[in-house]
Short mmCIF file of N, CA and C in Angstrom, two decimals:
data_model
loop_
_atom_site.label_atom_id
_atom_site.label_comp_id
_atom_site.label_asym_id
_atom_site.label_seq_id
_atom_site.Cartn_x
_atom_site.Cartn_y
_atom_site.Cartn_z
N UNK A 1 55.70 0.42 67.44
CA UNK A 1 56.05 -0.48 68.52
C UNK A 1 55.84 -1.92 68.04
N UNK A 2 57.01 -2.70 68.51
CA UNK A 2 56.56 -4.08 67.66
C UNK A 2 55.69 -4.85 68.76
N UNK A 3 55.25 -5.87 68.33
CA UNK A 3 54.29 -6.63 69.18
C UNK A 3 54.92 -7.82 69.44
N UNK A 4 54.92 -7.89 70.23
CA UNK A 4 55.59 -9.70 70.75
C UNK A 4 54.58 -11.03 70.62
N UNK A 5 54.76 -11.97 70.28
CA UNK A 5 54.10 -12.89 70.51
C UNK A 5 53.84 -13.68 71.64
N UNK A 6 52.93 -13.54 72.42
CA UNK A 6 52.55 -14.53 73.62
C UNK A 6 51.71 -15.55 73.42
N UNK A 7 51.52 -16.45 73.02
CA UNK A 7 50.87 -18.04 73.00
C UNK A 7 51.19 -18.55 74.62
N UNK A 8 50.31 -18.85 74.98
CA UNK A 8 50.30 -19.42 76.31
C UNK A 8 51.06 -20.95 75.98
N UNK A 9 51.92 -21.23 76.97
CA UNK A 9 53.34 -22.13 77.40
C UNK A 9 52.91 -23.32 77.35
N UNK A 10 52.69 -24.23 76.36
CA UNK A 10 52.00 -25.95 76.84
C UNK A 10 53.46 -26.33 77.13
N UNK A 11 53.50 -28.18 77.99
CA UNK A 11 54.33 -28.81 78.00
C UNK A 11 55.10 -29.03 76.40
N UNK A 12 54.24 -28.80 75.59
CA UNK A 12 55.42 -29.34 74.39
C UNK A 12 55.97 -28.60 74.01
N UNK A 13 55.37 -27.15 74.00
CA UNK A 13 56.00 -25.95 73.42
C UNK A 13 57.64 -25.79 74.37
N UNK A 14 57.47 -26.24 76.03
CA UNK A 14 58.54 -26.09 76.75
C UNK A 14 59.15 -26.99 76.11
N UNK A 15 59.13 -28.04 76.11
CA UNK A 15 59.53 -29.18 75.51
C UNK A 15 60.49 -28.81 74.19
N UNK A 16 59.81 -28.25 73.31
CA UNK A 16 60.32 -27.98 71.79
C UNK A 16 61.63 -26.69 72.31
N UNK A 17 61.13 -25.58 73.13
CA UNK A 17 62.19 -25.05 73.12
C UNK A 17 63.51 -25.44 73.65
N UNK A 18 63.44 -26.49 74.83
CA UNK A 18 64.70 -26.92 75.06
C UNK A 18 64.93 -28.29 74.32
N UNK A 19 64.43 -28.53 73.20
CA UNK A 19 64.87 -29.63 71.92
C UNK A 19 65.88 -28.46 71.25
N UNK A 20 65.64 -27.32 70.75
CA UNK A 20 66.34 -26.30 69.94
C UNK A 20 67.42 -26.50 70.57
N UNK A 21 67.61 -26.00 71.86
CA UNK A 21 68.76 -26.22 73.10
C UNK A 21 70.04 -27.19 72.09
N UNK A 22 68.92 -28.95 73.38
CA UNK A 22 69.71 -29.61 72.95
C UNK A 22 70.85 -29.96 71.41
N UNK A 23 70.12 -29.38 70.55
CA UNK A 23 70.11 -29.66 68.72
C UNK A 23 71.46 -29.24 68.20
N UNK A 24 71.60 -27.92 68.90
CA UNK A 24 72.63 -26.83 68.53
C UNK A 24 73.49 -27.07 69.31
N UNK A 25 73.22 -27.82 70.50
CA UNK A 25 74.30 -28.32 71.48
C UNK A 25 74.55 -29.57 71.03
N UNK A 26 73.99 -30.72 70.09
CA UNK A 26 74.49 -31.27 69.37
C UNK A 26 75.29 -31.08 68.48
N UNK A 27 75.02 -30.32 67.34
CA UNK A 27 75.59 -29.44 66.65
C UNK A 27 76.96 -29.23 66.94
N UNK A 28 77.05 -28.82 68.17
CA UNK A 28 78.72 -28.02 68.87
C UNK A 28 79.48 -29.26 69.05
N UNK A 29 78.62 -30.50 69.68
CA UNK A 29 79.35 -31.67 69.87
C UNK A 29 79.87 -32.47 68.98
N UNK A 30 79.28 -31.65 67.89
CA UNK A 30 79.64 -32.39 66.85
C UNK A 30 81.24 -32.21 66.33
N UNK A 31 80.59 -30.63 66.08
CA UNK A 31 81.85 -29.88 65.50
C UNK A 31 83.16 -30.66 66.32
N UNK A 32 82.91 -30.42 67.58
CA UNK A 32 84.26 -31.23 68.68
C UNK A 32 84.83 -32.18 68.12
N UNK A 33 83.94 -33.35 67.99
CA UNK A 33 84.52 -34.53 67.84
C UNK A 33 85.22 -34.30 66.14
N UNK A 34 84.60 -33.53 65.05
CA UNK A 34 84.74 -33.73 64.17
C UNK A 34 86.69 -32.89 63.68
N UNK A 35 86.76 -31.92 64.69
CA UNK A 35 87.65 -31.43 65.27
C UNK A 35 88.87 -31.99 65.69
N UNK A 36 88.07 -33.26 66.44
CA UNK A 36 89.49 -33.80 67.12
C UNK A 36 89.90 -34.53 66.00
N UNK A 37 88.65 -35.74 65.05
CA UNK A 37 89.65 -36.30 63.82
C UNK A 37 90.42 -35.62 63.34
N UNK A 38 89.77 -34.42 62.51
CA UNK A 38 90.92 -33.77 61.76
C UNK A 38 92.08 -33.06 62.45
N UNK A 39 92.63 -33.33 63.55
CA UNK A 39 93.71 -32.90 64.48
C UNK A 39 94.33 -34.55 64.20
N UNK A 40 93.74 -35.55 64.50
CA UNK A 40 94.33 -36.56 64.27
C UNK A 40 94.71 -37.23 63.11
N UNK A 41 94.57 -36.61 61.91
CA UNK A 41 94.32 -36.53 61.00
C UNK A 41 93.77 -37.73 59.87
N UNK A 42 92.15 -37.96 60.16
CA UNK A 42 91.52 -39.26 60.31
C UNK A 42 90.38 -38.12 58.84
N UNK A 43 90.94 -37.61 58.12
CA UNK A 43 89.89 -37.07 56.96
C UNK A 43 87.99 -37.34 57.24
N UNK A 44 88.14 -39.19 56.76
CA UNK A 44 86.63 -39.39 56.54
C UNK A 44 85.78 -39.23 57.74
N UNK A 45 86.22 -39.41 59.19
CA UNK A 45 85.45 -39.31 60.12
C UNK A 45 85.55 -38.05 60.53
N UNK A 46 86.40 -37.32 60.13
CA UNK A 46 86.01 -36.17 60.35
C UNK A 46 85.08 -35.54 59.18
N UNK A 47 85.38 -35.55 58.27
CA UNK A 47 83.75 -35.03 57.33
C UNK A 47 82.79 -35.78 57.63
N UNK A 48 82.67 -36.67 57.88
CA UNK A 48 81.30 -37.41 58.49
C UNK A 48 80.71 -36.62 60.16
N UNK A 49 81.46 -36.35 60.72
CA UNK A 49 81.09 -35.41 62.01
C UNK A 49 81.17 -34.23 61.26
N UNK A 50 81.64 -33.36 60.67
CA UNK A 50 81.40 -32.10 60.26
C UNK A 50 79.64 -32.21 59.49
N UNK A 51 79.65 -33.01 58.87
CA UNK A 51 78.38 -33.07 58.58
C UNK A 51 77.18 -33.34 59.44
N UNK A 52 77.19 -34.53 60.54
CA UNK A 52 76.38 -34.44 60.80
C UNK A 52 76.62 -33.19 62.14
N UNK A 53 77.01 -32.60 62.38
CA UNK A 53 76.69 -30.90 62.90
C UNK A 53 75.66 -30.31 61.93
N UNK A 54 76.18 -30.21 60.89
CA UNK A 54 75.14 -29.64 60.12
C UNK A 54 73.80 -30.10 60.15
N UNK A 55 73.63 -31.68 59.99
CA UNK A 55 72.12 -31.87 60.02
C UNK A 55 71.50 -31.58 61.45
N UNK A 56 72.65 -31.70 62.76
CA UNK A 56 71.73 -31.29 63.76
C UNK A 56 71.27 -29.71 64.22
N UNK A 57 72.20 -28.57 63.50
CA UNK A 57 71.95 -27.78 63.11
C UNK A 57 70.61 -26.94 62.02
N UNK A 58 70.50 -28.15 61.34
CA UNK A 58 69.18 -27.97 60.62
C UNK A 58 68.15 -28.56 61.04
N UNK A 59 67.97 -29.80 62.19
CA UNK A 59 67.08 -30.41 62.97
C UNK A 59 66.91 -29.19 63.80
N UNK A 60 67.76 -28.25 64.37
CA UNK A 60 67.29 -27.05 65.44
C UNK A 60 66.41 -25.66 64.54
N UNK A 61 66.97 -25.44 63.50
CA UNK A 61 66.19 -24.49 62.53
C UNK A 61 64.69 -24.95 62.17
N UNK A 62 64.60 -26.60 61.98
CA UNK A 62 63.11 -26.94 61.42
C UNK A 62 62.50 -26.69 62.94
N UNK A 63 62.82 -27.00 64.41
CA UNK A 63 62.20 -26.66 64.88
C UNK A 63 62.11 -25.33 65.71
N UNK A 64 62.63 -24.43 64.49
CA UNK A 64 62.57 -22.99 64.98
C UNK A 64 61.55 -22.39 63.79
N UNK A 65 61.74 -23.09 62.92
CA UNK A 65 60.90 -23.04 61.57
C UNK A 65 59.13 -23.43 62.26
N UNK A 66 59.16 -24.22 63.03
CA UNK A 66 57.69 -24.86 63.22
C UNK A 66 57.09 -23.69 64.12
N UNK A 67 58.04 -23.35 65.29
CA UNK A 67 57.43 -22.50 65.79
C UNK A 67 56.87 -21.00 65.45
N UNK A 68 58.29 -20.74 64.43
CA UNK A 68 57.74 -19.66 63.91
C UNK A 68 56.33 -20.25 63.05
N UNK A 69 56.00 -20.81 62.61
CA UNK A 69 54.53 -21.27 61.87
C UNK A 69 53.69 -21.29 62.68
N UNK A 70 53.84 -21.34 63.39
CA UNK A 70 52.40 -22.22 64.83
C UNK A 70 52.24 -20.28 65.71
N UNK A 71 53.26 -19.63 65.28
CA UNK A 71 52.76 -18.53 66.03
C UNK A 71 53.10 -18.13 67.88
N UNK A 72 54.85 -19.25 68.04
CA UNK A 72 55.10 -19.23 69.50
C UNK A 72 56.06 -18.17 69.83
N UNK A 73 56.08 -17.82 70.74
CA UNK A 73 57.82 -17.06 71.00
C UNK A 73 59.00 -18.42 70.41
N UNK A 74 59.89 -17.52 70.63
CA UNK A 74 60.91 -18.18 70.31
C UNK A 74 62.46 -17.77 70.86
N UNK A 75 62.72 -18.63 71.61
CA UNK A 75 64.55 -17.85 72.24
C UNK A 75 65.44 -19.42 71.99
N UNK A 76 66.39 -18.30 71.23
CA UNK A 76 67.48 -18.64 70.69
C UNK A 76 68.52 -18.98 72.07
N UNK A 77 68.94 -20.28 72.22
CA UNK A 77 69.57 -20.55 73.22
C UNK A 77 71.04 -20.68 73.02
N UNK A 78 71.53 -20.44 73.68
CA UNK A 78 73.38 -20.63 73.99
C UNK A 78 73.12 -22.10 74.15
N UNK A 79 74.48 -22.10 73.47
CA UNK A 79 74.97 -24.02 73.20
C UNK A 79 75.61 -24.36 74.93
N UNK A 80 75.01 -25.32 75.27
CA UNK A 80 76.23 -26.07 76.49
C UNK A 80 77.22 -26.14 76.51
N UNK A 81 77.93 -27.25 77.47
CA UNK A 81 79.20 -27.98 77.36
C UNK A 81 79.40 -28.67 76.27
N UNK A 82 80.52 -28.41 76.06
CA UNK A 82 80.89 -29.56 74.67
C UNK A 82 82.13 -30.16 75.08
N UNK A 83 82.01 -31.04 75.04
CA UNK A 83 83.58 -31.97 75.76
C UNK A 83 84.48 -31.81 74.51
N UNK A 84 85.95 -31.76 74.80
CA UNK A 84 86.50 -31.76 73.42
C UNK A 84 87.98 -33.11 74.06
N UNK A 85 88.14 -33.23 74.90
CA UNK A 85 89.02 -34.27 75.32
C UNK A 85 88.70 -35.91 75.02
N UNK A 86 89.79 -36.60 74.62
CA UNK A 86 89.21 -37.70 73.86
C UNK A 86 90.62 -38.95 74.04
N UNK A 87 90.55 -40.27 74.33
CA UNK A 87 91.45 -41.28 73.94
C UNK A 87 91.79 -41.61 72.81
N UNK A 88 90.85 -42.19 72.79
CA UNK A 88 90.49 -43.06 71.21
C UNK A 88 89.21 -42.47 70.41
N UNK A 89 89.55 -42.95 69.07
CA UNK A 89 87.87 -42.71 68.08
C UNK A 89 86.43 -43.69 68.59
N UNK A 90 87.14 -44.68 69.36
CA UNK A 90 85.75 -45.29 69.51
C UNK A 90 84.96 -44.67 71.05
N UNK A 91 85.79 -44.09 72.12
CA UNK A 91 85.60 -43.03 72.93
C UNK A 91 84.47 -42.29 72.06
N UNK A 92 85.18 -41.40 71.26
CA UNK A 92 84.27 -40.47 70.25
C UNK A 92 82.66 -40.86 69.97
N UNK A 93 82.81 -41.96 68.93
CA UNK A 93 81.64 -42.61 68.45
C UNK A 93 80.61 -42.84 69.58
N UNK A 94 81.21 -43.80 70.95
CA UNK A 94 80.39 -43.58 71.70
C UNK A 94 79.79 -43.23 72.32
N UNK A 95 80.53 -41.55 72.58
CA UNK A 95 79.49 -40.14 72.97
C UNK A 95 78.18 -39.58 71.70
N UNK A 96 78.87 -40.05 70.61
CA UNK A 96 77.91 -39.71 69.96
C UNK A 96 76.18 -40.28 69.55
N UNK A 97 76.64 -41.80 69.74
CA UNK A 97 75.57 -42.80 69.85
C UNK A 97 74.98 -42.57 71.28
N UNK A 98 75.72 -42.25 72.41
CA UNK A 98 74.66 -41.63 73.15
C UNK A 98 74.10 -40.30 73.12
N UNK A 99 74.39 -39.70 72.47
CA UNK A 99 73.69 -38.60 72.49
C UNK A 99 72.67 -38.86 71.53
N UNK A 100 72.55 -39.37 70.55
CA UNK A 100 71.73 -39.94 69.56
C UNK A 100 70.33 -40.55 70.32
N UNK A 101 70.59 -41.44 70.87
CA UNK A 101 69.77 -42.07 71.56
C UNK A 101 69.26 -41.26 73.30
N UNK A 102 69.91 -40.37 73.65
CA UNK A 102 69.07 -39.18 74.19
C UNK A 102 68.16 -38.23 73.30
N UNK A 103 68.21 -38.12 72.13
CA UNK A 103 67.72 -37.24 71.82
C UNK A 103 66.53 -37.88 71.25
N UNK A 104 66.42 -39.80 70.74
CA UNK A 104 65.42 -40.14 70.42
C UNK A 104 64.50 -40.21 71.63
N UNK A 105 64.54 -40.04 73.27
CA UNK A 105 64.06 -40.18 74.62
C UNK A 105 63.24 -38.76 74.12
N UNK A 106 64.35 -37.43 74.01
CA UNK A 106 63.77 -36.68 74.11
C UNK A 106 62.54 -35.90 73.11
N UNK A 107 62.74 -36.53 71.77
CA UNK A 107 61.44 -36.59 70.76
C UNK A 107 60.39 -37.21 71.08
N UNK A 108 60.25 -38.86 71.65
CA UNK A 108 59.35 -38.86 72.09
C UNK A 108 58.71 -38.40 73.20
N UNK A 109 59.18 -37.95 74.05
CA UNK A 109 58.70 -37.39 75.32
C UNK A 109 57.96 -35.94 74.42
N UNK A 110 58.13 -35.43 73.79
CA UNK A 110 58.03 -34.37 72.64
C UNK A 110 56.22 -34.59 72.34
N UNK A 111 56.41 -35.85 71.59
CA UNK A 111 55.38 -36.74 71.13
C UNK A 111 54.39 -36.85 71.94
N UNK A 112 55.05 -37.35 73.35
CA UNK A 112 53.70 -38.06 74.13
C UNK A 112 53.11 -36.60 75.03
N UNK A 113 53.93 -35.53 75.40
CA UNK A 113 53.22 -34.44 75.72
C UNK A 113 52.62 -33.92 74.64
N UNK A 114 52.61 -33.86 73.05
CA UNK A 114 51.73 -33.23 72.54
C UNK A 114 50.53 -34.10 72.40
N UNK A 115 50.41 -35.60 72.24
CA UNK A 115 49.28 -36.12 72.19
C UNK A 115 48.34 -36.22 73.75
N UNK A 116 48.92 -36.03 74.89
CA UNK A 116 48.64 -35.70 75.87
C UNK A 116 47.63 -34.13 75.70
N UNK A 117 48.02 -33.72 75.15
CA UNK A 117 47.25 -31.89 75.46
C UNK A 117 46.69 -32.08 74.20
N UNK A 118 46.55 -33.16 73.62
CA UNK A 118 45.32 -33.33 72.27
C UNK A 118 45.55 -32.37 70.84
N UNK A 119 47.30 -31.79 70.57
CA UNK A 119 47.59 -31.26 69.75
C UNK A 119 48.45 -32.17 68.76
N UNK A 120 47.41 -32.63 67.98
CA UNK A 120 47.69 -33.88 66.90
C UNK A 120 48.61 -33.13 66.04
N UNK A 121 48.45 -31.78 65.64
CA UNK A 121 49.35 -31.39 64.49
C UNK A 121 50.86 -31.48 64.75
N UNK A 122 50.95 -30.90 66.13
CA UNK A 122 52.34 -31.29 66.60
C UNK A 122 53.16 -32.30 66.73
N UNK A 123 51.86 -33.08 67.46
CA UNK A 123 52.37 -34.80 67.25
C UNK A 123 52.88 -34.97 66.25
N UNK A 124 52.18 -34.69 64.59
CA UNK A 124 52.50 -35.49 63.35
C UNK A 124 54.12 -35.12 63.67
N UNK A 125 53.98 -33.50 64.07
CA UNK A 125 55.40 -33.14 63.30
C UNK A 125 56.57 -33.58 63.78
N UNK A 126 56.16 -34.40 64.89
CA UNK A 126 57.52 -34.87 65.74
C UNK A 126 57.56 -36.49 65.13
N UNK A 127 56.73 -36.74 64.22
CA UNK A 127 56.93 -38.54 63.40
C UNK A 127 58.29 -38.48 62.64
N UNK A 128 58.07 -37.16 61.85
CA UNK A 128 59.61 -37.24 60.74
C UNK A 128 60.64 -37.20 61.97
N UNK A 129 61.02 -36.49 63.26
CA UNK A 129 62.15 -36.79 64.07
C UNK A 129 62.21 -37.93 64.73
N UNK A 130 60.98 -38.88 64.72
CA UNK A 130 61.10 -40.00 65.55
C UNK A 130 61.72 -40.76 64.56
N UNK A 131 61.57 -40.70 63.58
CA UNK A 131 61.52 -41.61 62.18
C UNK A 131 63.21 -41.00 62.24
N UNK A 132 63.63 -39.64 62.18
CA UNK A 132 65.19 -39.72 61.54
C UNK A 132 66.30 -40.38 62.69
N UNK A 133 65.21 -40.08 64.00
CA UNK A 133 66.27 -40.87 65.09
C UNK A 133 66.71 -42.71 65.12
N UNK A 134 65.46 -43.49 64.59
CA UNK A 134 65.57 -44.35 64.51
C UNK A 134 66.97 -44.93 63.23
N UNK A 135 67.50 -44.06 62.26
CA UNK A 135 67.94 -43.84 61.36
C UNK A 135 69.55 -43.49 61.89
N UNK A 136 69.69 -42.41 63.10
CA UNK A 136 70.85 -42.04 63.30
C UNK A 136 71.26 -43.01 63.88
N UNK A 137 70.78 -43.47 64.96
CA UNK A 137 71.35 -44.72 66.00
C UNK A 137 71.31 -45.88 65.41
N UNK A 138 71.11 -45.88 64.14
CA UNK A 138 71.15 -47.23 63.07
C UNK A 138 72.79 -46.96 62.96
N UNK A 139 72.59 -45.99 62.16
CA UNK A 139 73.92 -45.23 61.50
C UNK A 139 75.52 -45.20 62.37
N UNK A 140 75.29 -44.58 63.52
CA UNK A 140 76.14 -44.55 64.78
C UNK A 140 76.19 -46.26 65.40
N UNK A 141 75.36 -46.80 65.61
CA UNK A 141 75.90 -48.19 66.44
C UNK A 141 76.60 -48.88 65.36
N UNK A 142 76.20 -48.98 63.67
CA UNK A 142 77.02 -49.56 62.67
C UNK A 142 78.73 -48.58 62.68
N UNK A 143 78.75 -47.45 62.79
CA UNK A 143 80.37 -47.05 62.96
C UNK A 143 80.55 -47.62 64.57
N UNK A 144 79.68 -47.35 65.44
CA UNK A 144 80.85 -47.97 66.71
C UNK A 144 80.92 -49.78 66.22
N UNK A 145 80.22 -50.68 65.90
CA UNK A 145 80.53 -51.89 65.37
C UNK A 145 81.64 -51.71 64.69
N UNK A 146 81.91 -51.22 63.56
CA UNK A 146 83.15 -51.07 62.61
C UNK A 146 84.43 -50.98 63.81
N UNK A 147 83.99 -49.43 64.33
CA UNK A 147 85.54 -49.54 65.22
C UNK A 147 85.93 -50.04 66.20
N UNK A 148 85.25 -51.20 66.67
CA UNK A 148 85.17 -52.04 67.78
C UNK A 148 85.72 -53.11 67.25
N UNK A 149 85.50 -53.34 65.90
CA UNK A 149 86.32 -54.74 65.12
C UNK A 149 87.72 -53.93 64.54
N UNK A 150 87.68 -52.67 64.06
CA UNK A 150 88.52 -52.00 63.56
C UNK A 150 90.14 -52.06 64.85
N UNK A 151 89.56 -51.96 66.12
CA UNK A 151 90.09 -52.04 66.71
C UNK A 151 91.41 -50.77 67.11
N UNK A 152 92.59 -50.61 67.03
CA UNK A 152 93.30 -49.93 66.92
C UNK A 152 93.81 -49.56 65.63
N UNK A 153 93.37 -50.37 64.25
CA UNK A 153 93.58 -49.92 63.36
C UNK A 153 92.60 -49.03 62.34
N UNK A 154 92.99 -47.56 63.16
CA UNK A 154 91.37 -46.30 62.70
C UNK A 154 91.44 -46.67 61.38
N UNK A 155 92.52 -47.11 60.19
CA UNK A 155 92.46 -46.83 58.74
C UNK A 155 91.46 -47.03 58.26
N UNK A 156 90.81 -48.42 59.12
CA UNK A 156 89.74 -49.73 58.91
C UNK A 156 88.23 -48.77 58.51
N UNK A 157 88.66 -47.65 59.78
CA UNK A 157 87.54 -47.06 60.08
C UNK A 157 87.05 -46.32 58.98
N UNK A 158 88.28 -45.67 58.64
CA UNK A 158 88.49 -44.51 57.31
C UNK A 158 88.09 -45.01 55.68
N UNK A 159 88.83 -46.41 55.80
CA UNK A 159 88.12 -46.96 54.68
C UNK A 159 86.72 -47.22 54.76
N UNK A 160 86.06 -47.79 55.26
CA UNK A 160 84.50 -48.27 55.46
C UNK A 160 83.75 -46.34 55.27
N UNK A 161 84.09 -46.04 56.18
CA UNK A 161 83.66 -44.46 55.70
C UNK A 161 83.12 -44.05 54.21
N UNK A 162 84.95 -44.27 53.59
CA UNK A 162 84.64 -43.88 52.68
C UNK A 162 84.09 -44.52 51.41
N UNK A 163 83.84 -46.19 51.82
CA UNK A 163 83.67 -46.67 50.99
C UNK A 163 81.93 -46.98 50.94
N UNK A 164 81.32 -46.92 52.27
CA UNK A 164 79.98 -47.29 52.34
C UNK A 164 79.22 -45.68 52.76
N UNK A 165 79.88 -44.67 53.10
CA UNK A 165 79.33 -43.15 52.93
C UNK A 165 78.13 -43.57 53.80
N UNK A 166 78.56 -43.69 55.33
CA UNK A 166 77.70 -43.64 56.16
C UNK A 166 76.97 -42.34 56.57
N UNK A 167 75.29 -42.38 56.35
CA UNK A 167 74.93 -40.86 56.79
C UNK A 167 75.03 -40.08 55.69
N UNK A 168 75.12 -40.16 54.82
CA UNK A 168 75.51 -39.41 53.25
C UNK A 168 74.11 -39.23 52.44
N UNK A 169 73.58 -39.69 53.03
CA UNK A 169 72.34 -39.34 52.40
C UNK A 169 72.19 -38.00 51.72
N UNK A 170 71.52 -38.49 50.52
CA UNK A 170 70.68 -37.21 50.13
C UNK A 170 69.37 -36.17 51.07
N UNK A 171 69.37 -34.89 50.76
CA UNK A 171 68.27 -34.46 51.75
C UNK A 171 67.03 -34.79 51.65
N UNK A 172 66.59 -34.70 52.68
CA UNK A 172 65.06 -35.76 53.02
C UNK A 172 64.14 -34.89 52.60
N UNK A 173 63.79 -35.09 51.25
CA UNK A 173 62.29 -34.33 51.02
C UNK A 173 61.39 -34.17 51.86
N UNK A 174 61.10 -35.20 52.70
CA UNK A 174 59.88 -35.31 53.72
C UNK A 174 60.07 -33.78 54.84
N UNK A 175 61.55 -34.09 55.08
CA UNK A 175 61.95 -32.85 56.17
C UNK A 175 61.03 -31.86 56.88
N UNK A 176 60.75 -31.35 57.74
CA UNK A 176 59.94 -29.95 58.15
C UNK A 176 60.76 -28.92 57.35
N UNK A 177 60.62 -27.68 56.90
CA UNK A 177 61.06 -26.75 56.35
C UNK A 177 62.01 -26.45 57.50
N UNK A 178 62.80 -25.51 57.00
CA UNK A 178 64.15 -25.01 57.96
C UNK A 178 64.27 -24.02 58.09
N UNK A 179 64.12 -23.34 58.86
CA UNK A 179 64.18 -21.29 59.14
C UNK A 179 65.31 -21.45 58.36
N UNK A 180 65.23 -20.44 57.16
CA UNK A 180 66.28 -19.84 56.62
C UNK A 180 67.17 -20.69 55.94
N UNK A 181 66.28 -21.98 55.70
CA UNK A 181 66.81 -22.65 54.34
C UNK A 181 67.64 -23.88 55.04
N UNK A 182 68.05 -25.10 54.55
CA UNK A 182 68.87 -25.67 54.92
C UNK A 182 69.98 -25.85 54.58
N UNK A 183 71.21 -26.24 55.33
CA UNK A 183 72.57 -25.77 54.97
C UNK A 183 73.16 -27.28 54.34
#
């Protein structure tokens, strides 16, 4: 008979499981938008959204990775809504910079319930996501700047893409480990 894990429910642990939620429901939003470029056939912004799915995809594994370490349950959640209807690319960008900047609300809220219930280890582990959010919404308000001057001409957009490889980073050594490796 297998044994289940029960760890009694803190606010952060609730917390962390609907971060997984959100992550993978980033993830999907991603794929969307990255979807609609390549329908429009806009190449660099669309590999730049195909990718970052992936990293928010691997932001939901490290914190499926933590829990499995710490010894919590763990449920795998169904992705939300994902809007896939769209005007323009800068429409796009700007769902994405908000979602960016929801999700830095929702790390720290992450943060301040674990230092609240006096579980410092957790805290640390939510510094590397406070730290990569400050990083995405760097990243995202510099493309909505671009296509706000870019204006109706996306090429503008496509070049700068490909010429300054926004988000291209190499992987972050620092990272939390990633259930099952990172993609």
């Amino acid at each position: 008979m297998a044994v289940t894990k029960k760890e009694p429910r803190s606010k952060f642990y609730e917390l962390l499981q609907a971060q997984i939620h959100n992550e993978f429901n980033a993830s999907q939003q991603y794929i969307a938008l990255a979807v609609w470029f390549d329908n429009e056939d806009l190449p660099q912004l669309a590999k730049h959204f195909y990718k970052q799915s992936v990293e928010e995809r691997n932001h939901a594994m490290a914190l499926v990775q933590y829990m499995l370490d710490r010894d919590h349950h763990i449920e795998i959640p169904s992705s939300g809504d994902v809007r896939n209807d769209f005007s323009s690319p800068i429409e796009l960008i700007e769902l994405a910079l908000a979602q960016e900047k929801e999700v830095a609300v929702d790390i720290s809220t992450m943060a301040k319930a674990a230092r609240a219930e006096e579980d410092y280890i957790s805290e640390q582990f939510t510094q590397w996501f406070l730290k990569e959010q400050v990083e995405e919404i760097s990243q995202m308000s510099t493309l909505l700047t671009v296509a706000r001057r870019a204006g109706d001409n996306v090429y503008e957009i496509e070049k700068f893409l490909h010429r300054e490889s926004v988000g291209d980073d190499a992987a972050d050594a620092n990272m939390p480990p990633v259930a099952g490796g990172a993609l």
